[in-house]
XYZ file of C-alpha atoms in Angstrom:
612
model
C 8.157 -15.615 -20.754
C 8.171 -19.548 -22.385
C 7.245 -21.798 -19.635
C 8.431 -25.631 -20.761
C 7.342 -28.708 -19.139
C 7.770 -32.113 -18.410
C 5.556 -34.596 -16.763
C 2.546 -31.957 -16.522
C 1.997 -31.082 -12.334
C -1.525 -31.008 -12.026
C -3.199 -28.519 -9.969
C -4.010 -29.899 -6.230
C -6.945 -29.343 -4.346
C -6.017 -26.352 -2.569
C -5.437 -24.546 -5.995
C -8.325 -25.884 -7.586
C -10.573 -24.348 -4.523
C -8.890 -20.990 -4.683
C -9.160 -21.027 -8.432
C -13.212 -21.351 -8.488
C -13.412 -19.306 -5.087
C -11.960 -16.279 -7.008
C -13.275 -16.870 -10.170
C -9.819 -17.553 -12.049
C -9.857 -19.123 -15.558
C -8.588 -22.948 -15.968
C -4.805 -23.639 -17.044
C -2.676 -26.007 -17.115
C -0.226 -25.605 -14.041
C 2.991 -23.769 -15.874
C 5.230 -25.140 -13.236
C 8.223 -27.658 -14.831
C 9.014 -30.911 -12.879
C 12.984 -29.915 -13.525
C 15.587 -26.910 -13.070
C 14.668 -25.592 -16.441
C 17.330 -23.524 -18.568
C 16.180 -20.149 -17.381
C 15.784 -21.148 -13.789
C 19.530 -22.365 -14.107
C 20.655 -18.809 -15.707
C 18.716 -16.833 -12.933
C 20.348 -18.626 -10.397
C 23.670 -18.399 -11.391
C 23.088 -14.685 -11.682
C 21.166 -14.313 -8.350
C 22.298 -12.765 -4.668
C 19.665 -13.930 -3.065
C 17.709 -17.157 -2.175
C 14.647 -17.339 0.295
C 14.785 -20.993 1.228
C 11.783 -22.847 3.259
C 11.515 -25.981 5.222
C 9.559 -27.683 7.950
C 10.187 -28.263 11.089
C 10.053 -30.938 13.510
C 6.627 -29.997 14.164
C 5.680 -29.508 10.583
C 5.632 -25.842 10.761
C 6.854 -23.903 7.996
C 9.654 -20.780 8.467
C 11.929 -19.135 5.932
C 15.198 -17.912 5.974
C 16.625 -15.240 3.173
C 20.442 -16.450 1.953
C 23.658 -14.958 0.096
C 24.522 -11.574 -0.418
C 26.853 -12.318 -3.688
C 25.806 -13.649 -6.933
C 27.170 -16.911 -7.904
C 26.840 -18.487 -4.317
C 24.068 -20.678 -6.267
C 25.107 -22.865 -9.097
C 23.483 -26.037 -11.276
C 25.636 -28.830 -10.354
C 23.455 -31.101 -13.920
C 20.578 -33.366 -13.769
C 18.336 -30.573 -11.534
C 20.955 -30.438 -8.729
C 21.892 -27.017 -7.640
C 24.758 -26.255 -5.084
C 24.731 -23.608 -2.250
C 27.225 -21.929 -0.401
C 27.016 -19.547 1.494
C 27.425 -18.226 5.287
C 24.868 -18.262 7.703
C 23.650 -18.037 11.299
C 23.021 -21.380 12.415
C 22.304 -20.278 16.126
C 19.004 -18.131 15.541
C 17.843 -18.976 11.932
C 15.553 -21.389 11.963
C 15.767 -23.180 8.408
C 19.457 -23.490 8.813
C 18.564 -24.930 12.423
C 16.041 -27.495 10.657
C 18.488 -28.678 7.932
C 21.502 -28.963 9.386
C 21.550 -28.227 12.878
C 24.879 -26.714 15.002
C 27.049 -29.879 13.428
C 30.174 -29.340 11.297
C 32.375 -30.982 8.653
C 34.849 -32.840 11.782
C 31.387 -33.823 13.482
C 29.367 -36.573 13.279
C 27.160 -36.603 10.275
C 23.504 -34.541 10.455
C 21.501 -37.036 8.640
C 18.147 -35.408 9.874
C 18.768 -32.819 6.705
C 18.845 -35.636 3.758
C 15.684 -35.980 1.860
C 14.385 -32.800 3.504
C 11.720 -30.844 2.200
C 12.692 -27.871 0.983
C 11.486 -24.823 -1.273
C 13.129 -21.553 -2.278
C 12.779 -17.903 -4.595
C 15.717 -17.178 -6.270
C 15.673 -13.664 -6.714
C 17.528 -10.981 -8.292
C 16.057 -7.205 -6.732
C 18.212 -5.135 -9.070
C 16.429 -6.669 -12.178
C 13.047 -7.901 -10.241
C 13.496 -11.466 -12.188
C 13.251 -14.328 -10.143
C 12.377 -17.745 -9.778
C 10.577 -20.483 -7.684
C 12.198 -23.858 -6.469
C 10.953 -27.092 -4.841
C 12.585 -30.170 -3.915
C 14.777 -31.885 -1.390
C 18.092 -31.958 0.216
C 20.525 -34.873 -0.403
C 23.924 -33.363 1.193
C 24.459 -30.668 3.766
C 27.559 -29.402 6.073
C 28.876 -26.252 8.247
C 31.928 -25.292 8.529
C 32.842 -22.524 11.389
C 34.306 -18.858 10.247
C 34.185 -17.286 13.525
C 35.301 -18.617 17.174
C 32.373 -18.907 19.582
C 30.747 -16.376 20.882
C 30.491 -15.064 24.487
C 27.006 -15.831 24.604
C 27.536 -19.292 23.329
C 26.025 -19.081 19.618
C 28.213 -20.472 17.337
C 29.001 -17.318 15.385
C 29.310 -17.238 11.397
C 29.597 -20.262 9.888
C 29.391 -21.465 5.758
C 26.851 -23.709 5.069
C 26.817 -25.971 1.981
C 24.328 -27.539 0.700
C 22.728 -29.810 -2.571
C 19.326 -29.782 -3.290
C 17.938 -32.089 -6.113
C 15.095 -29.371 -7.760
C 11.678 -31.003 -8.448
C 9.677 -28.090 -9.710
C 10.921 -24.805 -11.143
C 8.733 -22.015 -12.494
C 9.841 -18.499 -13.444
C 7.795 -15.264 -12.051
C 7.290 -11.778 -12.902
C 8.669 -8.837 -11.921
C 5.340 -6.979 -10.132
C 5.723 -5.290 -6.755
C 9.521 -5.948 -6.448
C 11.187 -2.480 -5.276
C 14.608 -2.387 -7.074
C 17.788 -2.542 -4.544
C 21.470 -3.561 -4.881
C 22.400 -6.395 -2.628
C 26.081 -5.321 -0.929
C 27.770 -8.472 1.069
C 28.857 -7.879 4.647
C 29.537 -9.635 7.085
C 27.018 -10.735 9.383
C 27.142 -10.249 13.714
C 24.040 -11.926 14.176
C 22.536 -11.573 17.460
C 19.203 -13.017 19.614
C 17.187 -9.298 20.175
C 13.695 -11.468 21.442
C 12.496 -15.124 20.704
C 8.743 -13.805 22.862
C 5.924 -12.973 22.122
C 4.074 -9.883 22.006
C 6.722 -9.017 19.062
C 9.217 -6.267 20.626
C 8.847 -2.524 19.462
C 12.469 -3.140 17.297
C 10.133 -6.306 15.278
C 7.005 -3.623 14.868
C 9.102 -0.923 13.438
C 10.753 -3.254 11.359
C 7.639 -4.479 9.850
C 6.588 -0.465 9.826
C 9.250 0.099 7.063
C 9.492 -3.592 5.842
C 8.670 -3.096 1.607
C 9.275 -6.856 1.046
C 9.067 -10.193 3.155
C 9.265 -13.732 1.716
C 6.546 -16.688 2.657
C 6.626 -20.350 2.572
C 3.936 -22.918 2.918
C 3.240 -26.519 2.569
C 0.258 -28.806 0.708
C -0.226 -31.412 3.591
C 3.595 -31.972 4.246
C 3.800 -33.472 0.561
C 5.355 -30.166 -1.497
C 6.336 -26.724 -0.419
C 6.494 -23.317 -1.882
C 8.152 -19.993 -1.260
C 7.408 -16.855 -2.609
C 7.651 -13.276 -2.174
C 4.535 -10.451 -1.413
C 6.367 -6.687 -1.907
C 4.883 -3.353 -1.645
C 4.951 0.016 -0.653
C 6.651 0.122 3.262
C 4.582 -0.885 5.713
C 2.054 -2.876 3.884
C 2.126 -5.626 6.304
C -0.496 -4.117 9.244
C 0.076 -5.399 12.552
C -3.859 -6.501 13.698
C -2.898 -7.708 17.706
C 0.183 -7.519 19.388
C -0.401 -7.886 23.134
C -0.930 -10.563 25.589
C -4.098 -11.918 23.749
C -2.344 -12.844 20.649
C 0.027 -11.342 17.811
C -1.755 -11.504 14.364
C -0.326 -9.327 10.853
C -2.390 -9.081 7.763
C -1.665 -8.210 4.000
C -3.132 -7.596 0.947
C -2.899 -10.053 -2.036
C -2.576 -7.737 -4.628
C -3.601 -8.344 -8.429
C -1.318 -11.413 -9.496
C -0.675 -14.713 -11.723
C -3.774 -16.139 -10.483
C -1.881 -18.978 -10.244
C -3.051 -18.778 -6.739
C -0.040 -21.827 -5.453
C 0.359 -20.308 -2.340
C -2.812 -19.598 -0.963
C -3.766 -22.720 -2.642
C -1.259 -24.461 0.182
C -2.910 -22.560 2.715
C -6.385 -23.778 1.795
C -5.054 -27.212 2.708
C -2.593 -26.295 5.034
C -3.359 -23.048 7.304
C 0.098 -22.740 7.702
C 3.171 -20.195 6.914
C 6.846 -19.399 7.919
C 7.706 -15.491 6.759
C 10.839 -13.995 6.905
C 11.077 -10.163 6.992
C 14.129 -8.274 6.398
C 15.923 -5.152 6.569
C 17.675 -4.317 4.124
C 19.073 -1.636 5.718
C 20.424 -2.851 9.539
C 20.624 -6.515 8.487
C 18.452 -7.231 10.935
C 15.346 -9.847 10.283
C 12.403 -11.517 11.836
C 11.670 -15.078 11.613
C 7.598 -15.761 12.056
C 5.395 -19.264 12.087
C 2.080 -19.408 12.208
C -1.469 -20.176 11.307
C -3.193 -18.429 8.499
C -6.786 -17.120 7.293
C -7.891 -16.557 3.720
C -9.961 -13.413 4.044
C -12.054 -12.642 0.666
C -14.431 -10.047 -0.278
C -16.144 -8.585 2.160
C -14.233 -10.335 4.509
C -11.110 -8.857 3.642
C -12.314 -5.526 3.459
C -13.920 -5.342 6.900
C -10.244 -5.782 8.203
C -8.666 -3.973 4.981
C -10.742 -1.430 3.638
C -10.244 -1.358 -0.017
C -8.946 -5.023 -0.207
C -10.998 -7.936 -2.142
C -8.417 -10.645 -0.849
C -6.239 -10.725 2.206
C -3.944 -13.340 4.568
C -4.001 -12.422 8.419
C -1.264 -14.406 9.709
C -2.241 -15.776 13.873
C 1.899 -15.964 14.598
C 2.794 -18.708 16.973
C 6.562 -18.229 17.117
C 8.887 -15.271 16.483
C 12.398 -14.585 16.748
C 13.852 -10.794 16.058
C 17.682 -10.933 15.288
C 20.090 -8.390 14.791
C 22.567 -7.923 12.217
C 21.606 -11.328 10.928
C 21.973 -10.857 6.792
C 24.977 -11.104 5.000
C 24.258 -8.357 3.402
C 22.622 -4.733 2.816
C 20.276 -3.701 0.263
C 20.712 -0.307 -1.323
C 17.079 1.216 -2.453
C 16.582 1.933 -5.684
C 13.239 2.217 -7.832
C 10.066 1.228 -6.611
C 7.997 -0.680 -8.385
C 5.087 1.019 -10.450
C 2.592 -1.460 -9.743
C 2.442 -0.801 -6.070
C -0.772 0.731 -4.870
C -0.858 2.859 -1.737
C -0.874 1.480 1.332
C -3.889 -0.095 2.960
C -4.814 0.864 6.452
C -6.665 -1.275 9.132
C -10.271 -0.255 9.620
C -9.203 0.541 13.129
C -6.248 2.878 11.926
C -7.898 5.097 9.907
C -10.968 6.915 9.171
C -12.348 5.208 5.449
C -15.299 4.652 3.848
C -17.138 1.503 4.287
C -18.650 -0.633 1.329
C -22.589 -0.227 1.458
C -23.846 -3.612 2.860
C -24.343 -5.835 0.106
C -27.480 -7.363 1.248
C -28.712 -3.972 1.407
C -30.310 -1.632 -1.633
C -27.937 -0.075 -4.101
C -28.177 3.676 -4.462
C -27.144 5.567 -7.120
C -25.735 8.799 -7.720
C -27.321 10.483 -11.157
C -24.788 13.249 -12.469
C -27.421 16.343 -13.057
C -25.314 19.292 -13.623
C -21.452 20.245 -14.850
C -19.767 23.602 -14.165
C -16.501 24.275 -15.117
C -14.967 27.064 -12.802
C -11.493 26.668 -14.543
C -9.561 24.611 -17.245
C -9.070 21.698 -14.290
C -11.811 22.122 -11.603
C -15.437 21.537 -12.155
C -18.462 21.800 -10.072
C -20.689 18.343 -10.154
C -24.079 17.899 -8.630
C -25.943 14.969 -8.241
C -28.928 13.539 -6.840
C -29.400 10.660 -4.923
C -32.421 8.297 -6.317
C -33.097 7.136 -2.693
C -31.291 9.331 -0.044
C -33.177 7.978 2.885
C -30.995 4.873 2.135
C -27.455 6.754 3.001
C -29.048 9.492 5.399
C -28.127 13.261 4.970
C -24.200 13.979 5.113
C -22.308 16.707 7.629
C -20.763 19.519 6.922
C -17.040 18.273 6.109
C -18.232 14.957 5.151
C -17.773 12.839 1.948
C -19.042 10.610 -0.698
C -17.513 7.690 -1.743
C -18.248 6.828 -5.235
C -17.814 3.899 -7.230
C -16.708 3.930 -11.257
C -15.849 -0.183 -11.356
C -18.628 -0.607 -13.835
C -17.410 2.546 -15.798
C -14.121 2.216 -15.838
C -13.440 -1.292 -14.906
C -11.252 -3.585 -17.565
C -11.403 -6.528 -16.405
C -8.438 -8.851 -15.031
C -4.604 -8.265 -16.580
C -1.841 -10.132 -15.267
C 0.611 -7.400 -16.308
C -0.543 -3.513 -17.922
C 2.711 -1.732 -18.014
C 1.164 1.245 -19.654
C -0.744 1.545 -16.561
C 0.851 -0.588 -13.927
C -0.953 1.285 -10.719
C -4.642 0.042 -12.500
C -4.263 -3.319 -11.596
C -4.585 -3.096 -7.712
C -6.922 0.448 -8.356
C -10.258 -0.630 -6.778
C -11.918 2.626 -8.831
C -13.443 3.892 -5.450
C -13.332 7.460 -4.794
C -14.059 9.780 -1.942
C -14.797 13.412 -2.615
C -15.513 16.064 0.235
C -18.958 17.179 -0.392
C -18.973 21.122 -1.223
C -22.796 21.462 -0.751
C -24.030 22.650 2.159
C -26.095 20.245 4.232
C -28.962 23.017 4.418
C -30.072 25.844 3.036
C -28.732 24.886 -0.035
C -29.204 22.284 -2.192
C -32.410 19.517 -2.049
C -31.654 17.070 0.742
C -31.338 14.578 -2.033
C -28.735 16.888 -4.163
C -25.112 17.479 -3.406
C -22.229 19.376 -5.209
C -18.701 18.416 -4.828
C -16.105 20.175 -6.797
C -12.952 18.958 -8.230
C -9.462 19.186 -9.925
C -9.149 16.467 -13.055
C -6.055 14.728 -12.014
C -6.564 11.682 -12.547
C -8.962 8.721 -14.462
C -11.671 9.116 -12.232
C -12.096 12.943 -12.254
C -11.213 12.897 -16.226
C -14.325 10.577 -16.914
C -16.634 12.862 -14.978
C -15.077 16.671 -16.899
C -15.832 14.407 -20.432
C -19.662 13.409 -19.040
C -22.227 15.105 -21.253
C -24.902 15.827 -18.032
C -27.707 14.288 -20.799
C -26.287 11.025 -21.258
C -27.517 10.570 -17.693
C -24.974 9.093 -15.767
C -25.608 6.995 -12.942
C -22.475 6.256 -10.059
C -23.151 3.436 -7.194
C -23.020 5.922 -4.464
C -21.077 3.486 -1.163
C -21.771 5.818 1.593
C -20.688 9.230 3.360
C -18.032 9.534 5.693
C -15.543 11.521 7.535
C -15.472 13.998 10.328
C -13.872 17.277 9.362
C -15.891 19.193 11.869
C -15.097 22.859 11.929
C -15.806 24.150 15.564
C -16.298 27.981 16.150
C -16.987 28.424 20.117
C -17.832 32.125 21.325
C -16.008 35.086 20.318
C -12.751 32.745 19.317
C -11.123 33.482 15.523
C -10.813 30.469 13.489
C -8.156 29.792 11.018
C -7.899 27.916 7.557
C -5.238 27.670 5.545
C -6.453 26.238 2.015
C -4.614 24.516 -0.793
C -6.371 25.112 -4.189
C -9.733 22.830 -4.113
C -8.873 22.042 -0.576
C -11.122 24.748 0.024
C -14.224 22.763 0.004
C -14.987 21.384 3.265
C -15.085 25.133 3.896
C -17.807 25.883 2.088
C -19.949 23.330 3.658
C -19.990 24.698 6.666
C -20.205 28.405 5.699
C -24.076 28.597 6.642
C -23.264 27.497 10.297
C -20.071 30.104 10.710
C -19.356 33.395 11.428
C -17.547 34.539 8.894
C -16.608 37.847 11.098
C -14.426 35.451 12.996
C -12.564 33.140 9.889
C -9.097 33.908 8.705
C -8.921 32.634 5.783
C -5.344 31.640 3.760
C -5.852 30.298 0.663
C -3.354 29.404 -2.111
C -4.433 28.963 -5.401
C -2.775 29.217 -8.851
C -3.019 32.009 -11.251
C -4.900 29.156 -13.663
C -7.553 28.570 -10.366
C -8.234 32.320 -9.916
C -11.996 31.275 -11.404
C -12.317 29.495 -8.101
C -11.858 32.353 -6.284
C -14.460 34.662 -7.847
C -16.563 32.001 -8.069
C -16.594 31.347 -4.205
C -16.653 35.435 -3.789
C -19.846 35.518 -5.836
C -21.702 32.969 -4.155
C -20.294 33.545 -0.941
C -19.629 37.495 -0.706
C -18.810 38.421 3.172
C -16.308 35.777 2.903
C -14.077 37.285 0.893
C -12.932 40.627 3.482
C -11.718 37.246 5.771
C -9.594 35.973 3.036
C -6.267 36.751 2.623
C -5.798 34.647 -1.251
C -2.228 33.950 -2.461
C -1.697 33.305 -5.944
C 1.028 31.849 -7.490
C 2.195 32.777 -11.113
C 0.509 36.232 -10.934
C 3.880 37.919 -11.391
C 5.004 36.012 -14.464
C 1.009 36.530 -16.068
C 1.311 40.197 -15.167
C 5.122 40.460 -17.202
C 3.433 38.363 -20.050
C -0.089 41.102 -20.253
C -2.265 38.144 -19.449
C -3.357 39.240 -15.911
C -6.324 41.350 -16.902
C -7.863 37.521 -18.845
C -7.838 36.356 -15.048
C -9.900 38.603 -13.855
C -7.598 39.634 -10.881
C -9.477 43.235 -10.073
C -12.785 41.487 -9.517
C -11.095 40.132 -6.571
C -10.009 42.737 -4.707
C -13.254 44.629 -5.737
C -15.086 41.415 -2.970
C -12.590 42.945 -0.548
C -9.927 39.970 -0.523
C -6.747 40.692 0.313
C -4.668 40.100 -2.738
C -1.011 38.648 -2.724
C 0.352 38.168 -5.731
C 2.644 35.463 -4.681
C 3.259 32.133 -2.641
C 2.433 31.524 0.661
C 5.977 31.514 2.929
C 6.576 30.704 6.563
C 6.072 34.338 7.448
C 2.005 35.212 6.139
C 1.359 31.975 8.832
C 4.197 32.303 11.433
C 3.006 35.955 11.936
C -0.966 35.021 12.495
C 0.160 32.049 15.141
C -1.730 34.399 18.134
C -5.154 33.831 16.073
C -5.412 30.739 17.657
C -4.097 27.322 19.256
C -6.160 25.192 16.553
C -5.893 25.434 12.989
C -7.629 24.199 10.263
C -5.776 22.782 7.068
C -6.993 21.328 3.967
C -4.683 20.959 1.320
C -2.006 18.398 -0.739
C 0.676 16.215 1.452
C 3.324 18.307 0.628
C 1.993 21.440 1.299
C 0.145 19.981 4.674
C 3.867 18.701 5.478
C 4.791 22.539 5.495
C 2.177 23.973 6.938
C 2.622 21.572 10.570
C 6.344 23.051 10.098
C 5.707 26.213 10.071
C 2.643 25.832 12.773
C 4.946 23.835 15.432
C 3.024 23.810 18.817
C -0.347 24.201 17.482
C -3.054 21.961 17.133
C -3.316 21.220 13.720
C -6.749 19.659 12.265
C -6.738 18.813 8.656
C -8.554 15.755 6.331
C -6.786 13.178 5.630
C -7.169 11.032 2.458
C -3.803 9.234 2.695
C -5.664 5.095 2.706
């Protein structure tokens, strides 16, 4: 994209800070002091505007506008016209800038010269573009009679707003939808604090919210942060205090609005939902959370907001509009749980020693799973793991390529941290040296397709970040434990195979036709295990009609005393074993672990879960 300028912005100090905090390179500020040509064409093409102000107070809050394109237009000399309905009852900006007054009312002078900022955006072609500057004319005009409650109903605002900075954006982390008008029934749901369980499951599904923020009162900015749902985490919500947090993913590194909120610890966010037309309005203070920081609250985050919210309001069927979903965006990483939500592996303490991981032997069991072992220089350092347990390994310095504003070729890189956890296949004795460990897995991915290409000679040496997890396998007396197994998800079983009877472990286990050298090799070094397995393969039939069976060596198997089935696993081969037990074990891929807690419906189900 051209940027073109006029009377060069400079960078305030805000920016400036965040630039040398995170380590950004020096630019000149790409933002135009005028409605530039493309900003005007986006506009006029645009449904939607998220439009910021300040209060009374000087607080900042955001309101999301239009439903139609064309309800935006360049009026010449950086003026732009809006029209468009709104709530001016329960949204806040529209209460700001021009109150409850009307066209055959007195004049609402408090919105001229008003501070304003706004994000044009277009979500079915994720191109949009940032405003700033200030209101010179406003007015309502009613569409709807009164209400019973006494809001004033639906009403058109129309407004002029003389643009003093314009800069267009790219299209990262925007989730494609087509905006539909409606009209709007907007109603108060809560204006309190804790935020009501319709405001938390709002911000559960919520894949987009816009922000707006202030440098000392002076100028204002709004933007947009978008992502996979529910990648807002609610931190407090109870009578102590309601606080959210999100990631800053891989940007610009223009850095303009956390700039703002270096200076001024302030927001206004507007969430909506695209699919009620309900939204909630939220003010509040802010913290910049970086490194380590952010991660303590984040895991796997380098930069954060946590947003202290002061004021809410939840309304209902407050858009003028609906937003069918469409594509998501390919830059969006998964979603990032709160330390106290799930189970992940903590960074080793930086002020602490680094240990490494040095890659000491490769086998390859089939054409896409490998055994690797490794030894730990100084195990003392991360202690001996559990049965069950993993590693969490880091390939930054391996793999790392530096910072790229866009990488369509790989778009999910950007935000990809290059920490991995891998369940630890070893067992924890009578096995290995306590300062060895095996794990063994599938190349699916960059990660695992580095380690199948390592020549074990070259040495290679992994920062190893610590062990975690707790898939415990309990066994109490004379009780039959099952596990159903996905492919490699077979591993955390064979950590604990020392410490089990093996008399009393049903075994299920899918695997491919291609994975059969799993099998065996798990049969060989584990023999007594293989009369409790009952080992489904899928694709035996169609190897068998081709004359390639005998190449996977499918009569060793039975020869360990495995129950052969020469097809997939189905409802029935687990519905029909449900008197084994009221605990199962599962280890295997979403989708299959989806099925599986189908299928096992009034059981409790305990399986390892990777999904942060």
């Amino acid at each position: 994209m051209a940027y073109h300028h006029s009377d060069h912005i400079p960078w305030h100090e805000g920016e400036d800070t965040m630039h040398r905090k995170l380590h950004a390179s020096v630019q000149d500020n790409p933002t135009s002091s005028f409605l530039t040509p493309y900003a005007a064409r986006l506009l006029l093409n645009a449904p939607l505007l998220a439009l910021g102000t300040l209060d009374n107070a000087g607080r900042p809050w955001t309101t999301l506008l239009g439903g139609e394109v064309g309800f935006v237009r360049p009026l010449g000399q950086s003026n732009v016209g809006i029209r468009t309905s709104v709530d001016p009852t329960y949204d806040p900006v529209v209460n700001t800038l021009l109150g409850s007054k009307h066209r055959d009312g007195p004049e609402d002078s408090t919105s001229k010269n008003h501070l304003v900022s706004g994000l044009g955006i277009d979500l079915a072609t994720r191109s949009r573009v940032k405003l700033a500057g200030r209101v010179v004319a406003s007015a309502l005009d009613r569409l709807s009679d009164e209400l019973q409650d006494g809001s004033v109903g639906v009403t058109e605002a129309q407004m002029v707003v003389k643009i003093e900075q314009s800069l267009g954006l790219c299209p990262k982390y925007l989730n494609k939808k087509q905006i539909v008008p409606t009209l709007p029934e907007p109603g108060l749901v809560s204006d309190a604090l804790p935020l009501p369980l319709g405001a938390t499951r709002l911000l559960a599904k919520a894949d987009l919210f816009f922000i707006s923020s202030s440098h000392d009162g002076m100028t204002m900015g709004t933007n947009n942060r978008g992502g996979p749902p529910g990648f807002v985490r609610v931190v407090e919500n109870d009578s102590s205090g309601t606080a959210l947090v999100y990631p800053e993913y891989s940007g610009n590194r223009l850095y303009q609005t956390l700039g703002n909120l270096q200076t001024t610890p302030r927001a206004g966010i507007v969430i909506p939902d695209f699919d009620s037309g309900d939204v909630l309005y939220v003010t509040g203070t802010t913290q910049i959370l970086v490194g380590p920081e952010a991660a303590g609250l984040l895991p796997r985050s380098n930069l954060a907001v946590k947003v202290h919210v002061e004021e809410a309001r939840l309304v209902s069927k407050s858009l003028p509009f609906r937003g069918k979903a469409g594509e998501p965006s390919p830059y969006n990483p998964p979603v990032r749980f709160l330390v106290t939500e799930r189970s992940v592996p903590n960074a080793q303490n930086l002020n602490g020693p680094m240990v490494f991981a040095r890659l000491i032997k490769k086998e390859l069991l089939t054409p896409s799973i490998g055994r690797f072992q490794f030894s730990i220089h100084d195990a003392e350092a991360v202690g001996r793991w559990k049965p069950g347990q993993y590693v969490t390994l880091a390939f930054e310095d391996e793999l790392g390529a530096g910072y790229s504003h866009m990488r369509d070729d790989d778009p999910v890189s950007l935000n990809d941290d290059l920490l991995r956890t891998f369940t630890v296949s070893s067992p924890s004795r009578g096995g290995l040296p306590e300062d060895e460990f095996d794990i063994t897995i599938r190349n699916v991915g960059k990660v695992t397709a580095f380690l199948f290409r390592q020549n074990v000679r070259a040495g290679l040496e992994i920062p190893l970040k610590g062990i975690g997890g707790a898939f415990n396998i309990q066994q109490p007396d004379g009780e039959v434990v099952p596990f159903v197994a996905g492919g490699i998800g077979i591993t955390p079983l064979l950590a604990h195979l020392p410490d089990l009877d093996l008399g009393r472990i049903r075994l299920f286990w899918a695997v491919r036709i291609q994975d059969v050298g799993l099998a065996i090799d798990t049969f060989e070094r584990c023999p007594r295990l293989a009369s409790s397995t009952r080992l489904f393969i899928s694709g035996a039939a169609d190897a068998a009609v081709r004359g390639q069976e005998p190449q996977t060596n499918m009569p060793r198997l039975e020869q360990y005393g495995a129950q052969v089935v020469r097809r997939r696993m189905v409802a029935s081969d687990i519905q029909g074993q449900q008197d084994l037990s009221t605990t199962w074990y599962v280890c295997a891929g979403s989708k299959m672990r989806q099925t599986l807690l189908s299928w096992l419906s009034g059981k409790e189900i305990i399986f390892e879960d990777f999904d942060y």
